[in-house]
Every structure is written in structure tokens, then in C-alpha cells.
Amino acid sequence: MSDQSVFAAQDASGVNAQLEKLQSSVSVNGDSLDRMVRRDEESNHGTTYVSLTVGLLCILQATLNICLRLYSSCPVLDSSCPVHNSSCPVLDSSCPVLDSSCPVHNSSCPVLDSVTVRTEERQREMDALGDLTRLGWLYYNHRLYYISTTEKNWTASRDDCLERDADLVVINSREEQEFVSRLAGYHWFWIGLSDRDTEGTWKWVDGTNMTSSFWRRGQPDDYGGQDCVVTLLGDNWRDVSCADQYHWMCEKVLVLDHLEAELNKEVMREEAPQIYDLPSSKMLSVGNTASFSCRAWGRPQPTIQWLLDGRLLETNGTDNRSASVVRMDGENLVLRGVRSGVETVLCMATNSAGTANHTAWLFVYEVRPDGWRYYDHSLYYISTTEKNWTASRDYCLERDADLVVFNSREEEEFVMRQTYYQWFWIGLSAGDTEGTWKWVDGTIMTSSFWISGQPNKYGGEDCVATWKEFGWDDDRCAALFPWICEKV
């Protein structure tokens, strides 16, 4: 116990002792007064003395009442007025315990006041953060990210970020690369990396040199003056021409003190919708379901509608085509595969400032007992072993099929999703005439889906493989890859 607490207890004991003496004195004097009154009545004289004695008794009683009231008005052990607080002395009549002159949060408690202010400021900042995320910014690890839904060249994309008090994304770690690549999905996105100042020296937009890298195989190759960088799902940086048109990703470091200012700046302008959670193409077998999600931001907040093969879906129901509607609730759509085929699934976001949309594909196929997959009047076989191009074709021919021939973008998309985006031989090779590419059915290639910079015929690369979702690549016919057979 502190010295002040001890003194307070001693003072309280003293007060109690004094009160007991006063009560005892009053009791003794009262008895004496009774005896004196009886004697005066018996002797029938001393009236003046009795009057003086009654007056003295009244004075003593009044004194006792005052002392009791003072004592009860300031209890020394009340937790709301601690005895160790120098601003509340125990016997100081100017400090009643529950009086507003000794509040918990007044200037005599600066630590509590400071904590309260900081807590209120932090709450305002977190509210502002929530508003920014509803306006399209995504939060991750003390940073905010903005995902575009339109395409621009590298310079124009960076200008858009700068207008938002941000810059093209700078990737500082493996964790951030994985986060960014998941946001990118299967779309190329500009990042803040280039070697425009010095060829071969890759720098971020914040002026720092690239130290950790996540290039895809064979990159960077600086083919045709490719000085800017895009990324997509996985470790897939790729150098491309800065004049190409791609989506972009902005990043700003989260500074809570400035969140409200950022919010005020953002809400001043009305903006057309931008879809940041893009519905991706799906593939499912008959009888199974596939889920699509679509989220957009804009000012005011957009509404989401779904179209299946160009027809607006308004309520849950069934459809006569390859898929039927299982559930639809604004941002989410669930479809069930009914029969083999392909459908376009379009998400449309609308507000008073405009409209944005994004199209995905739904591929529905049937799996046959022999392992062949039926889709759009053709059967496909996906190998699990590797052979060279010629041996792969021989395998297909032995089964009354041939290496796959792509007749449309939709067919290629379906097949590539079946292959889980690996290298696979297709039925395309260099013809007898230099620069002429022919399919195994004898037709000349008219539509192509080459990877940027391909074909380059490097070292006699005369056969073609498809690689992931990026497109075609010419390779040596002796290389070993899995293959895809097709029979009509």
C-alpha cells in the first residue's frame, strides 16, 4: 500500500474516533441535563440554568449532524476517486467523488484521451478503406490494387495509374507475384517493369532494379524491340512491344492517414463500370455444373446481368441448349451441362455512366467408355505419354483418327482446356514451300494462333505444338511431347 493510502486510512480512523467521542459527550451531557431538570423541577428554581443547558444541547447536536454529513460525502475508498490521485485528496471537501470536477476522461487523464482519439481516427480510416475497396480497389498486405477491364499501351496504362495517385504494379516478392498472377488469371496485364532506358537493364517504375524475376520459359527475348513486360497466371512474365494493347494493374502503398483524402478524390467523379472479377471460361461434362462469377465497380454501383448465347437471363429456369440455368443471383450464375456443345456466357455491368461486358465460354462434352471425348461432332483423344511428331501421328492413324486440326477458336479453346495447358503436338507442320503451313488433312492454314514471335523456324523447327493458353509454337519434329488425336 502506498504512503498516501496509509495516511488516508489513518485520517479516516481519526475521523471515526472523533465522531465516537462527540456521540459519547452528547450522551453524557444528555444524562446530566435530565438530572439537572429533575432537581430544578423539585426545587422549583434555576429556570434560567435549564434554558442555557437546553441551548448547549442543541448546539452539540447540530455539530454532530454536520460532521456526519461531511464524512458521508467523500468516501475515501471509492474506486471512482482513488486515494493515490493527487488531484483528489481524501479529506478535501472540494472533491466530491461523483462530481464532474473529477471525470475519467478530462485533461487530468491525457493517456486515455490520446488512446480514444487514435482509436476514433483508426476507425474513420478503416471505414474509408472499406469505401475504397467498394470502388474497385483490392487490398492485400498493406497495398491497394486496381484492375483494369479495358486495354491500353504501356505508357497510357501507366498514365491512368498516375492519375489515381498510384503506379503500375511493382512486384517485390514471391507472395506478391502469386497474388498478382491470380488477379490476372488468363489475361495479360501490364506491370511496372521495362528496359526502355537501357537495353537489358530491367527497372521498375519506382526506379529500383529488378532483383527477383518470374519470366516464362525463353523470356525475355527482346524480339523486335520488346521493352515492356506483361504477366498472367503463374510465373509468366513476358517482354512485349510497349505499343501493344493490354489490361493493366495499378498499385498504391496503403497510407491510412490519407485514406479519407483519397476517398474524397475518388467519389468526386462518375465512372462507367469496370469488371474486376472476370468470369472465366469453363469446361464440364454432361450432367455436371459450372459456376460463373462477375463483379464490377463504378460510380454509381453497377447492376449485373447475364446473357447465355446472346439471350438475357431474367429468372431461374431451363434452356434448350447445351446448358440449363440452375441458379442466378446477380453476381453469380450456375449452369448444368445438358448436351455436348459450346455456349457464350456474357456478364454485363451497367450504371448511369455506361456499360461493360466480358464474355466467357462454356464447353460441354461427353466422356465415352473408351476414353475419347465427344464435342461438337468430333471425338478427341488426349495422350498421357510422349512421342515425336511422326510417331504421335502414327498412333492416331492406327485408331482411324489423325492429329487434331483446329477449324475455329472455340475448338482450340476446348482442346487446350482438356490438355491442362501443357505442350501437345497438333496436326500442323511446314509445307514443301517455305513459309507455308499445312494441316494433316492437306488444307493450308488460314487462321493462326501463334505465340508472339512465332513461328521463327529456329534450327529447323517444322512441326507445331500448342502451349498452354498462349498459342502455337514451332518446334523440332524430333522433340517429345504428348499429342491430341481427332476423329470426325
PDB file of N, CA and C in Angstrom, residues 12 44 57 80 107 146 165 256 267 277 321 354 371 407 409 436 443 460:
ATOM      1  N   ALA A  12      -9.032   8.533   8.141  1.00  0.00           N
ATOM      2  CA  ALA A  12     -10.386   8.005   8.301  1.00  0.00           C
ATOM      3  C   ALA A  12     -10.601   7.475   9.704  1.00  0.00           C
ATOM      4  N   ASN A  44     -38.119  23.791  42.207  1.00  0.00           N
ATOM      5  CA  ASN A  44     -38.899  24.881  41.616  1.00  0.00           C
ATOM      6  C   ASN A  44     -38.114  26.165  41.506  1.00  0.00           C
ATOM      7  N   LEU A  57     -27.250  21.817  24.435  1.00  0.00           N
ATOM      8  CA  LEU A  57     -27.544  20.516  23.825  1.00  0.00           C
ATOM      9  C   LEU A  57     -27.854  20.657  22.341  1.00  0.00           C
ATOM     10  N   SER A  80     -13.950   5.238  -7.780  1.00  0.00           N
ATOM     11  CA  SER A  80     -14.031   6.277  -8.801  1.00  0.00           C
ATOM     12  C   SER A  80     -13.229   7.505  -8.443  1.00  0.00           C
ATOM     13  N   SER A 107      -8.858  16.455 -18.719  1.00  0.00           N
ATOM     14  CA  SER A 107      -7.454  16.727 -19.042  1.00  0.00           C
ATOM     15  C   SER A 107      -6.493  16.162 -18.017  1.00  0.00           C
ATOM     16  N   TYR A 146      -5.566  -1.914 -58.300  1.00  0.00           N
ATOM     17  CA  TYR A 146      -6.675  -1.585 -59.200  1.00  0.00           C
ATOM     18  C   TYR A 146      -6.512  -2.405 -60.477  1.00  0.00           C
ATOM     19  N   ASP A 165      -3.171   8.496 -58.362  1.00  0.00           N
ATOM     20  CA  ASP A 165      -2.154   8.576 -57.302  1.00  0.00           C
ATOM     21  C   ASP A 165      -1.558   7.202 -57.022  1.00  0.00           C
ATOM     22  N   LEU A 256      -2.691   4.980 -44.200  1.00  0.00           N
ATOM     23  CA  LEU A 256      -4.000   5.172 -43.591  1.00  0.00           C
ATOM     24  C   LEU A 256      -4.327   6.632 -43.349  1.00  0.00           C
ATOM     25  N   VAL A 267     -14.570   9.759 -55.089  1.00  0.00           N
ATOM     26  CA  VAL A 267     -16.025   9.848 -55.220  1.00  0.00           C
ATOM     27  C   VAL A 267     -16.474  11.094 -55.969  1.00  0.00           C
ATOM     28  N   ASP A 277     -13.715  -8.799 -61.334  1.00  0.00           N
ATOM     29  CA  ASP A 277     -13.736 -10.251 -61.130  1.00  0.00           C
ATOM     30  C   ASP A 277     -14.325 -10.851 -62.398  1.00  0.00           C
ATOM     31  N   ARG A 321     -30.591 -25.522 -74.862  1.00  0.00           N
ATOM     32  CA  ARG A 321     -29.277 -25.642 -75.467  1.00  0.00           C
ATOM     33  C   ARG A 321     -28.384 -26.574 -74.650  1.00  0.00           C
ATOM     34  N   GLY A 354     -22.433   4.169 -68.063  1.00  0.00           N
ATOM     35  CA  GLY A 354     -22.083   3.327 -69.197  1.00  0.00           C
ATOM     36  C   GLY A 354     -22.267   1.850 -68.910  1.00  0.00           C
ATOM     37  N   GLY A 371     -12.583 -43.623 -73.357  1.00  0.00           N
ATOM     38  CA  GLY A 371     -11.701 -42.515 -73.022  1.00  0.00           C
ATOM     39  C   GLY A 371     -11.720 -41.368 -74.008  1.00  0.00           C
ATOM     40  N   ASN A 407     -10.320 -25.848 -86.515  1.00  0.00           N
ATOM     41  CA  ASN A 407     -11.116 -25.123 -87.502  1.00  0.00           C
ATOM     42  C   ASN A 407     -11.725 -23.847 -86.950  1.00  0.00           C
ATOM     43  N   ARG A 409     -11.603 -20.892 -83.275  1.00  0.00           N
ATOM     44  CA  ARG A 409     -11.029 -20.504 -81.988  1.00  0.00           C
ATOM     45  C   ARG A 409     -11.698 -21.281 -80.858  1.00  0.00           C
ATOM     46  N   THR A 436       4.878 -21.809 -95.829  1.00  0.00           N
ATOM     47  CA  THR A 436       3.527 -22.351 -95.980  1.00  0.00           C
ATOM     48  C   THR A 436       3.302 -23.445 -94.943  1.00  0.00           C
ATOM     49  N   THR A 443      -5.175 -29.253 -95.959  1.00  0.00           N
ATOM     50  CA  THR A 443      -5.584 -27.857 -96.121  1.00  0.00           C
ATOM     51  C   THR A 443      -4.479 -26.921 -95.633  1.00  0.00           C
ATOM     52  N   GLY A 460      15.528 -25.344 -87.747  1.00  0.00           N
ATOM     53  CA  GLY A 460      14.732 -26.329 -88.469  1.00  0.00           C
ATOM     54  C   GLY A 460      13.498 -26.779 -87.733  1.00  0.00           C
TER      55      GLY A 460
END
